[in-house]
Tab-separated table of C-alpha atoms in Angstrom:
chain	number	residue	atom	x	y	z
A	11	MET	CA	0.000	0.000	0.000
A	12	VAL	CA	1.146	3.564	-0.717
A	13	ASN	CA	0.269	6.438	1.573
A	14	PRO	CA	1.142	10.133	1.206
A	15	PRO	CA	4.917	10.580	1.693
A	16	SER	CA	4.468	12.619	4.858
A	17	GLY	CA	1.590	14.002	6.864
A	18	GLY	CA	-1.717	14.378	5.102
A	19	ILE	CA	-4.836	12.363	5.753
A	20	PRO	CA	-4.105	8.802	4.579
A	21	VAL	CA	-7.025	6.411	4.501
A	22	GLY	CA	-6.627	3.476	6.875
A	23	PRO	CA	-5.712	0.218	5.099
A	24	LEU	CA	-8.700	-1.627	6.596
A	25	GLU	CA	-11.154	1.068	5.610
A	26	SER	CA	-12.986	0.818	2.311
A	27	PRO	CA	-12.179	3.723	-0.040
A	28	PHE	CA	-15.778	3.755	-1.294
A	29	GLU	CA	-18.917	5.574	-0.261
A	30	GLN	CA	-20.683	3.155	-2.592
A	31	ALA	CA	-18.699	0.175	-3.898
A	32	PRO	CA	-18.459	-0.323	-7.682
A	33	ASN	CA	-19.764	-3.487	-9.312
A	34	ALA	CA	-18.363	-4.490	-12.704
A	35	ALA	CA	-20.951	-7.277	-13.089
A	36	THR	CA	-23.813	-4.749	-13.072
A	37	CYS	CA	-21.766	-1.809	-14.445
A	38	GLN	CA	-22.290	0.298	-11.337
A	39	PRO	CA	-19.312	2.704	-11.099
A	40	GLY	CA	-19.645	3.434	-7.387
A	41	THR	CA	-18.434	6.558	-5.573
A	42	LEU	CA	-15.285	7.292	-3.614
A	43	LYS	CA	-15.194	8.646	-0.086
A	44	ALA	CA	-14.104	12.250	0.277
A	45	SER	CA	-11.167	11.097	2.409
A	46	SER	CA	-9.883	8.908	-0.433
A	47	LYS	CA	-9.955	11.807	-2.873
A	48	THR	CA	-8.311	14.128	-0.331
A	49	SER	CA	-5.456	11.658	0.177
A	50	VAL	CA	-4.737	11.591	-3.565
A	51	VAL	CA	-4.664	15.390	-3.807
A	52	GLU	CA	-2.385	15.717	-0.790
A	53	TRP	CA	-0.033	12.987	-2.062
A	54	VAL	CA	0.281	14.705	-5.458
A	55	ASN	CA	0.812	18.117	-3.873
A	56	ARG	CA	3.599	16.866	-1.622
A	57	LEU	CA	5.442	15.596	-4.671
A	58	ARG	CA	4.815	18.808	-6.606
A	59	ALA	CA	6.088	20.853	-3.654
A	60	LEU	CA	9.483	19.130	-3.935
A	61	HIS	CA	9.738	20.729	-7.386
A	62	GLY	CA	8.482	24.150	-6.305
A	63	LEU	CA	5.255	23.649	-8.255
A	64	THR	CA	1.915	25.106	-7.224
A	65	PRO	CA	-0.617	22.764	-5.601
A	66	VAL	CA	-3.556	21.290	-7.487
A	67	VAL	CA	-7.168	21.203	-6.366
A	68	TYR	CA	-9.780	18.488	-6.739
A	69	ASP	CA	-12.230	18.917	-9.605
A	70	ALA	CA	-15.487	17.226	-8.603
A	71	THR	CA	-17.098	18.146	-11.933
A	72	GLN	CA	-14.967	15.510	-13.679
A	73	GLU	CA	-15.299	12.609	-11.245
A	74	THR	CA	-18.302	11.039	-12.981
A	75	GLY	CA	-16.051	10.465	-15.988
A	76	THR	CA	-12.973	9.321	-14.075
A	77	GLN	CA	-14.998	6.862	-12.000
A	78	ALA	CA	-16.732	5.511	-15.130
A	79	ALA	CA	-13.341	5.115	-16.834
A	80	ALA	CA	-11.962	3.180	-13.851
A	81	LEU	CA	-14.958	0.839	-13.983
A	82	MET	CA	-14.379	0.217	-17.711
A	83	MET	CA	-10.699	-0.629	-17.171
A	84	LEU	CA	-11.641	-3.021	-14.353
A	85	ALA	CA	-14.479	-4.700	-16.265
A	86	ASN	CA	-12.283	-5.311	-19.327
A	87	SER	CA	-9.038	-6.173	-17.483
A	88	ARG	CA	-7.023	-3.844	-19.692
A	89	LEU	CA	-6.098	-0.212	-20.155
A	90	SER	CA	-6.800	2.071	-23.082
A	91	HIS	CA	-6.991	5.807	-23.643
A	92	SER	CA	-9.361	5.072	-26.537
A	93	PRO	CA	-11.793	2.360	-25.432
A	94	SER	CA	-14.302	1.360	-28.100
A	95	SER	CA	-18.058	1.151	-27.700
A	96	ASP	CA	-17.971	-2.664	-27.541
A	97	TRP	CA	-16.161	-2.593	-24.191
A	98	ALA	CA	-18.006	-3.983	-21.199
A	99	CYS	CA	-19.562	-1.194	-19.105
A	100	TYR	CA	-18.843	1.316	-21.881
A	101	SER	CA	-20.050	4.873	-21.365
A	102	ALA	CA	-19.393	8.094	-23.224
A	103	ASP	CA	-18.338	9.775	-19.963
A	104	GLY	CA	-15.821	7.053	-19.235
A	105	ALA	CA	-14.422	6.990	-22.762
A	106	GLY	CA	-14.011	10.756	-22.761
A	107	ALA	CA	-12.234	10.717	-19.417
A	108	ALA	CA	-9.894	7.906	-20.528
A	109	GLN	CA	-8.391	10.260	-23.121
A	110	LYS	CA	-7.366	12.759	-20.445
A	111	THR	CA	-6.222	10.550	-17.569
A	112	ASN	CA	-3.290	8.562	-16.303
A	113	LEU	CA	-4.395	4.925	-16.123
A	114	SER	CA	-3.398	2.107	-13.780
A	115	ARG	CA	-4.499	-1.444	-13.063
A	116	GLY	CA	-3.245	-4.480	-11.188
A	117	GLN	CA	-4.249	-7.728	-9.587
A	118	THR	CA	-3.213	-10.200	-6.909
A	119	THR	CA	-3.981	-13.896	-7.137
A	120	GLY	CA	-3.952	-16.603	-4.506
A	121	GLU	CA	-5.260	-16.212	-0.986
A	122	VAL	CA	-6.771	-12.725	-0.966
A	123	SER	CA	-9.428	-13.038	1.722
A	124	SER	CA	-7.167	-11.349	4.269
A	125	LEU	CA	-5.769	-8.755	1.864
A	126	PRO	CA	-6.473	-5.233	3.181
A	127	ASN	CA	-8.361	-2.694	1.126
A	128	ILE	CA	-6.102	-1.016	-1.408
A	129	GLN	CA	-6.411	2.744	-1.610
A	130	PRO	CA	-6.306	5.006	-4.708
A	131	THR	CA	-2.978	6.450	-3.514
A	132	ALA	CA	-1.474	3.042	-4.352
A	133	MET	CA	-1.323	3.927	-8.060
A	134	LEU	CA	0.567	7.195	-7.635
A	135	GLY	CA	4.101	5.954	-6.997
A	136	GLY	CA	4.087	4.052	-10.278
A	137	PHE	CA	3.159	7.214	-12.157
A	138	PHE	CA	6.492	8.698	-11.010
A	139	THR	CA	8.857	5.719	-11.230
A	140	GLU	CA	7.245	4.600	-14.534
A	141	LEU	CA	8.859	1.145	-14.273
A	142	ASN	CA	5.738	-0.511	-15.686
A	143	SER	CA	5.248	2.069	-18.455
A	144	ARG	CA	6.885	1.085	-21.730
A	145	ASN	CA	6.723	2.426	-25.268
A	146	SER	CA	6.585	0.293	-28.400
A	147	ALA	CA	10.379	-0.106	-28.303
A	148	GLY	CA	10.253	-1.470	-24.750
A	149	GLU	CA	11.795	1.679	-23.239
A	150	ILE	CA	10.534	3.332	-20.070
A	151	ASP	CA	7.932	5.952	-20.989
A	152	ILE	CA	7.787	8.882	-18.563
A	153	GLY	CA	4.524	10.469	-19.746
A	154	HIS	CA	2.500	9.932	-16.540
A	155	ARG	CA	5.166	11.690	-14.487
A	156	ARG	CA	5.433	14.596	-16.892
A	157	TRP	CA	1.701	15.269	-16.747
A	158	LEU	CA	1.729	15.249	-12.932
A	159	LEU	CA	4.735	17.605	-12.855
A	160	ASN	CA	3.235	19.946	-15.435
A	161	PRO	CA	3.582	23.485	-14.015
A	162	PHE	CA	0.274	24.407	-15.684
A	163	LEU	CA	-1.652	21.561	-14.023
A	164	ARG	CA	-4.313	23.042	-11.748
A	165	ARG	CA	-7.000	20.401	-11.265
A	166	ILE	CA	-7.169	16.644	-10.902
A	167	SER	CA	-9.943	14.111	-10.495
A	168	VAL	CA	-9.627	10.480	-9.462
A	169	GLY	CA	-11.446	7.257	-10.264
A	170	TRP	CA	-10.991	3.884	-8.548
A	171	ALA	CA	-12.722	0.534	-8.931
A	172	ASP	CA	-11.885	-2.880	-7.540
A	173	ALA	CA	-13.262	-6.410	-7.291
A	174	ARG	CA	-12.504	-9.316	-4.995
A	175	SER	CA	-13.197	-13.036	-5.440
A	176	ALA	CA	-12.060	-16.098	-3.495
A	177	ASN	CA	-8.647	-16.137	-5.169
A	178	GLN	CA	-8.170	-12.803	-6.916
A	179	TYR	CA	-8.195	-9.096	-6.145
A	180	SER	CA	-8.214	-6.635	-9.071
A	181	TYR	CA	-8.199	-2.860	-9.235
A	182	ALA	CA	-8.155	-0.082	-11.815
A	183	GLY	CA	-7.441	3.601	-11.237
A	184	THR	CA	-7.671	6.799	-13.252
A	185	LEU	CA	-6.276	10.257	-12.587
A	186	ARG	CA	-7.374	13.143	-14.786
A	187	VAL	CA	-4.379	15.341	-15.619
A	188	ILE	CA	-5.342	17.026	-18.908
A	189	ASP	CA	-7.528	20.130	-19.029
A	190	GLU	CA	-6.590	22.158	-22.096
A	191	SER	CA	-8.411	25.252	-20.810
A	192	ASP	CA	-5.751	25.590	-18.095
A	193	PHE	CA	-2.754	25.380	-20.416
A	194	GLU	CA	-2.920	29.014	-21.526
A	195	VAL	CA	-3.663	30.504	-18.126
A	196	PRO	CA	-0.531	32.271	-16.808
A	197	ILE	CA	1.088	30.791	-13.716
A	198	SER	CA	2.877	32.518	-10.851
A	199	SER	CA	6.056	30.587	-10.192
A	200	ASN	CA	9.760	31.080	-9.502
A	201	VAL	CA	10.553	27.745	-11.123
A	202	ASP	CA	12.732	27.785	-14.251
A	203	PHE	CA	12.863	24.028	-14.795
A	204	VAL	CA	11.240	20.771	-13.729
A	205	ALA	CA	13.622	17.902	-12.979
A	206	TYR	CA	12.932	14.399	-11.709
A	207	PRO	CA	13.787	13.607	-9.025
A	208	GLN	CA	14.541	16.752	-7.071
A	209	GLY	CA	15.146	17.269	-3.357
A	210	ASN	CA	14.633	14.435	-0.854
A	211	TYR	CA	12.412	12.058	-2.786
A	212	PRO	CA	10.181	9.497	-1.025
A	213	ALA	CA	10.882	5.817	-1.632
A	214	GLU	CA	7.493	5.075	-3.175
A	215	ALA	CA	8.057	7.648	-5.947
A	216	PHE	CA	11.718	6.829	-6.692
A	217	ASP	CA	13.555	3.828	-8.061
A	218	PRO	CA	17.235	3.688	-9.103
A	219	ALA	CA	16.217	1.820	-12.261
A	220	THR	CA	14.001	4.573	-13.651
A	221	ARG	CA	14.857	7.216	-16.225
A	222	LEU	CA	15.650	10.724	-15.010
A	223	SER	CA	14.219	13.776	-16.733
A	224	PHE	CA	14.616	17.530	-17.095
A	225	SER	CA	12.360	20.141	-18.742
A	226	VAL	CA	12.779	23.901	-19.081
A	227	LEU	CA	10.106	26.428	-18.158
A	228	VAL	CA	10.852	29.492	-20.300
A	229	ASN	CA	7.429	31.062	-20.611
A	230	LYS	CA	4.932	31.131	-17.745
A	231	SER	CA	2.034	32.491	-19.777
A	232	SER	CA	1.270	29.362	-21.802
A	233	LEU	CA	2.276	25.710	-21.740
A	234	TRP	CA	2.747	25.798	-25.515
A	235	GLU	CA	5.218	28.693	-25.343
A	236	ASN	CA	7.841	26.227	-24.043
A	237	ASP	CA	8.186	24.267	-27.274
A	238	ALA	CA	10.876	23.712	-29.929
A	239	ASN	CA	10.734	27.383	-30.870
A	240	ARG	CA	12.063	28.337	-27.434
A	241	VAL	CA	14.082	25.371	-26.133
A	242	ASP	CA	17.014	23.677	-27.886
A	243	PHE	CA	18.585	20.525	-26.428
A	244	SER	CA	20.660	19.649	-29.514
A	245	SER	CA	23.971	20.286	-27.684
A	246	ALA	CA	22.805	19.402	-24.180
A	247	GLN	CA	25.006	17.364	-21.845
A	248	VAL	CA	24.289	15.889	-18.428
A	249	GLU	CA	26.844	15.370	-15.652
A	250	MET	CA	26.137	13.738	-12.291
A	251	THR	CA	28.230	13.897	-9.113
A	252	PRO	CA	29.143	11.434	-7.622
A	253	ALA	CA	29.955	10.305	-11.136
A	254	LEU	CA	27.480	7.923	-12.752
A	255	GLY	CA	27.220	6.535	-16.243
A	256	VAL	CA	24.757	8.804	-18.042
A	257	THR	CA	23.386	6.699	-20.899
A	258	ALA	CA	20.558	6.673	-23.429
A	259	LEU	CA	20.373	10.473	-23.373
A	260	LYS	CA	17.363	11.514	-25.440
A	261	ALA	CA	15.981	14.969	-26.158
A	262	SER	CA	12.499	15.833	-27.343
A	263	THR	CA	11.148	19.256	-28.194
A	264	LEU	CA	7.771	19.506	-29.866
A	265	ASN	CA	6.012	22.127	-31.923
A	266	THR	CA	2.372	21.219	-31.468
A	267	GLN	CA	-0.580	22.395	-29.420
A	268	ASP	CA	-2.322	19.034	-29.437
A	269	PRO	CA	-2.169	17.280	-26.030
A	270	SER	CA	-3.169	14.001	-27.678
A	271	ALA	CA	-0.230	14.054	-30.118
A	272	ALA	CA	2.480	11.440	-29.586
A	273	GLY	CA	5.127	12.663	-27.150
A	274	THR	CA	3.004	15.534	-25.823
A	275	GLU	CA	3.042	15.077	-22.067
A	276	GLY	CA	3.292	18.129	-19.840
A	277	LEU	CA	5.887	20.688	-20.905
A	278	PRO	CA	6.626	20.205	-24.627
A	279	ASN	CA	10.360	19.806	-24.061
A	280	VAL	CA	12.208	17.083	-22.168
A	281	LEU	CA	15.691	15.674	-21.743
A	282	GLU	CA	15.763	12.146	-20.318
A	283	TRP	CA	18.467	9.634	-19.484
A	284	ASN	CA	19.493	6.545	-17.509
A	285	ALA	CA	21.913	6.848	-14.582
A	286	LEU	CA	23.831	3.603	-14.257
A	287	GLY	CA	24.737	2.705	-10.684
A	288	MET	CA	22.345	5.135	-9.028
A	289	GLN	CA	21.576	4.215	-5.409
A	290	ARG	CA	19.073	5.099	-2.741
A	291	GLY	CA	20.267	7.294	0.117
A	292	VAL	CA	22.975	9.076	-1.916
A	293	THR	CA	22.795	12.787	-2.693
A	294	TYR	CA	23.513	13.477	-6.361
A	295	THR	CA	24.186	16.814	-7.997
A	296	VAL	CA	23.104	17.158	-11.617
A	297	ARG	CA	24.475	19.692	-14.099
A	298	VAL	CA	22.647	20.172	-17.385
A	299	LYS	CA	24.843	22.062	-19.850
A	300	GLY	CA	24.560	23.194	-23.441
A	301	VAL	CA	20.877	24.147	-23.281
A	302	ARG	CA	19.719	27.072	-25.402
A	303	ILE	CA	16.565	29.010	-24.645
A	304	LYS	CA	14.861	31.835	-26.482
A	305	ALA	CA	13.632	34.504	-24.110
A	306	GLY	CA	12.407	37.411	-26.181
A	307	SER	CA	13.986	37.565	-29.633
A	308	ALA	CA	17.470	36.168	-28.915
A	309	TRP	CA	18.752	32.683	-28.125
A	310	GLN	CA	20.990	32.341	-25.076
A	311	ALA	CA	23.060	29.512	-23.596
A	312	LYS	CA	21.963	28.212	-20.208
A	313	GLU	CA	23.303	25.828	-17.596
A	314	TYR	CA	21.236	24.351	-14.765
A	315	GLN	CA	22.157	22.595	-11.526
A	316	TYR	CA	20.114	20.800	-8.881
A	317	SER	CA	20.441	17.992	-6.337
A	318	PHE	CA	18.371	15.028	-5.220
A	319	LYS	CA	18.433	12.032	-2.911
A	320	GLY	CA	16.118	9.090	-3.359
A	321	SER	CA	14.974	7.340	-0.187
């Protein structure tokens, strides 16, 4: 089970997360307790605070869709951002929400009668480590993390559905992270970049095997004003101290205003890499060199530095 990294109002492991339990057999989506939704918001905000990002609020107007989407993922034992109308428990609300949410599912087989209730916060750590998220080439895909660390993210909504039989427990979770209307609303922030991880990172959101990432925040008026026209990683280099093998360095800068386009996840620029030999409990300093940004009409060279320690 995953609880908020510190403080907050975690839901007790023996307490059901539901006000009304979902039922995939009858396509009843159920409703979450307020305490379950509060725990998700507080967990996300504690992670965002480590990056200097503004907190998000819960958007109750979207929870009908996120809960319906969670039910669909549970009923069909698979995940999709584009579920078709022949899916069990299909609904237009759920299908629409699936396009704008991070998705998660899992199951435990064997003796599950004594297994405690799993809470919606359990899906959040995986959205940051991304160890179970792979692209078509089998590489770790860091899209869930980038959406949650989007400086322009203001609202989230959660969905959660589970089912228990004599020898199996299954769950599916959804977290809405895309609201295009917020992406061109100016933000008030002193942050100039978003790096993962940063600061003292909790164990449930960090794994030495994951890919690290770095994005530049040049323009705070619009998400889309941080694209390939304003950020250039073509000569970027990454150094880590204590020295680690920085491998599989990959840069991506987009020039699109379509959040559904491939590679569009959070800020439309990202530098990502593997850090061979990274360990928990060690403080690392990262230097990102050779970045060019366009602030105003002229390009300028920039260098960034930050530190982190994964628990």
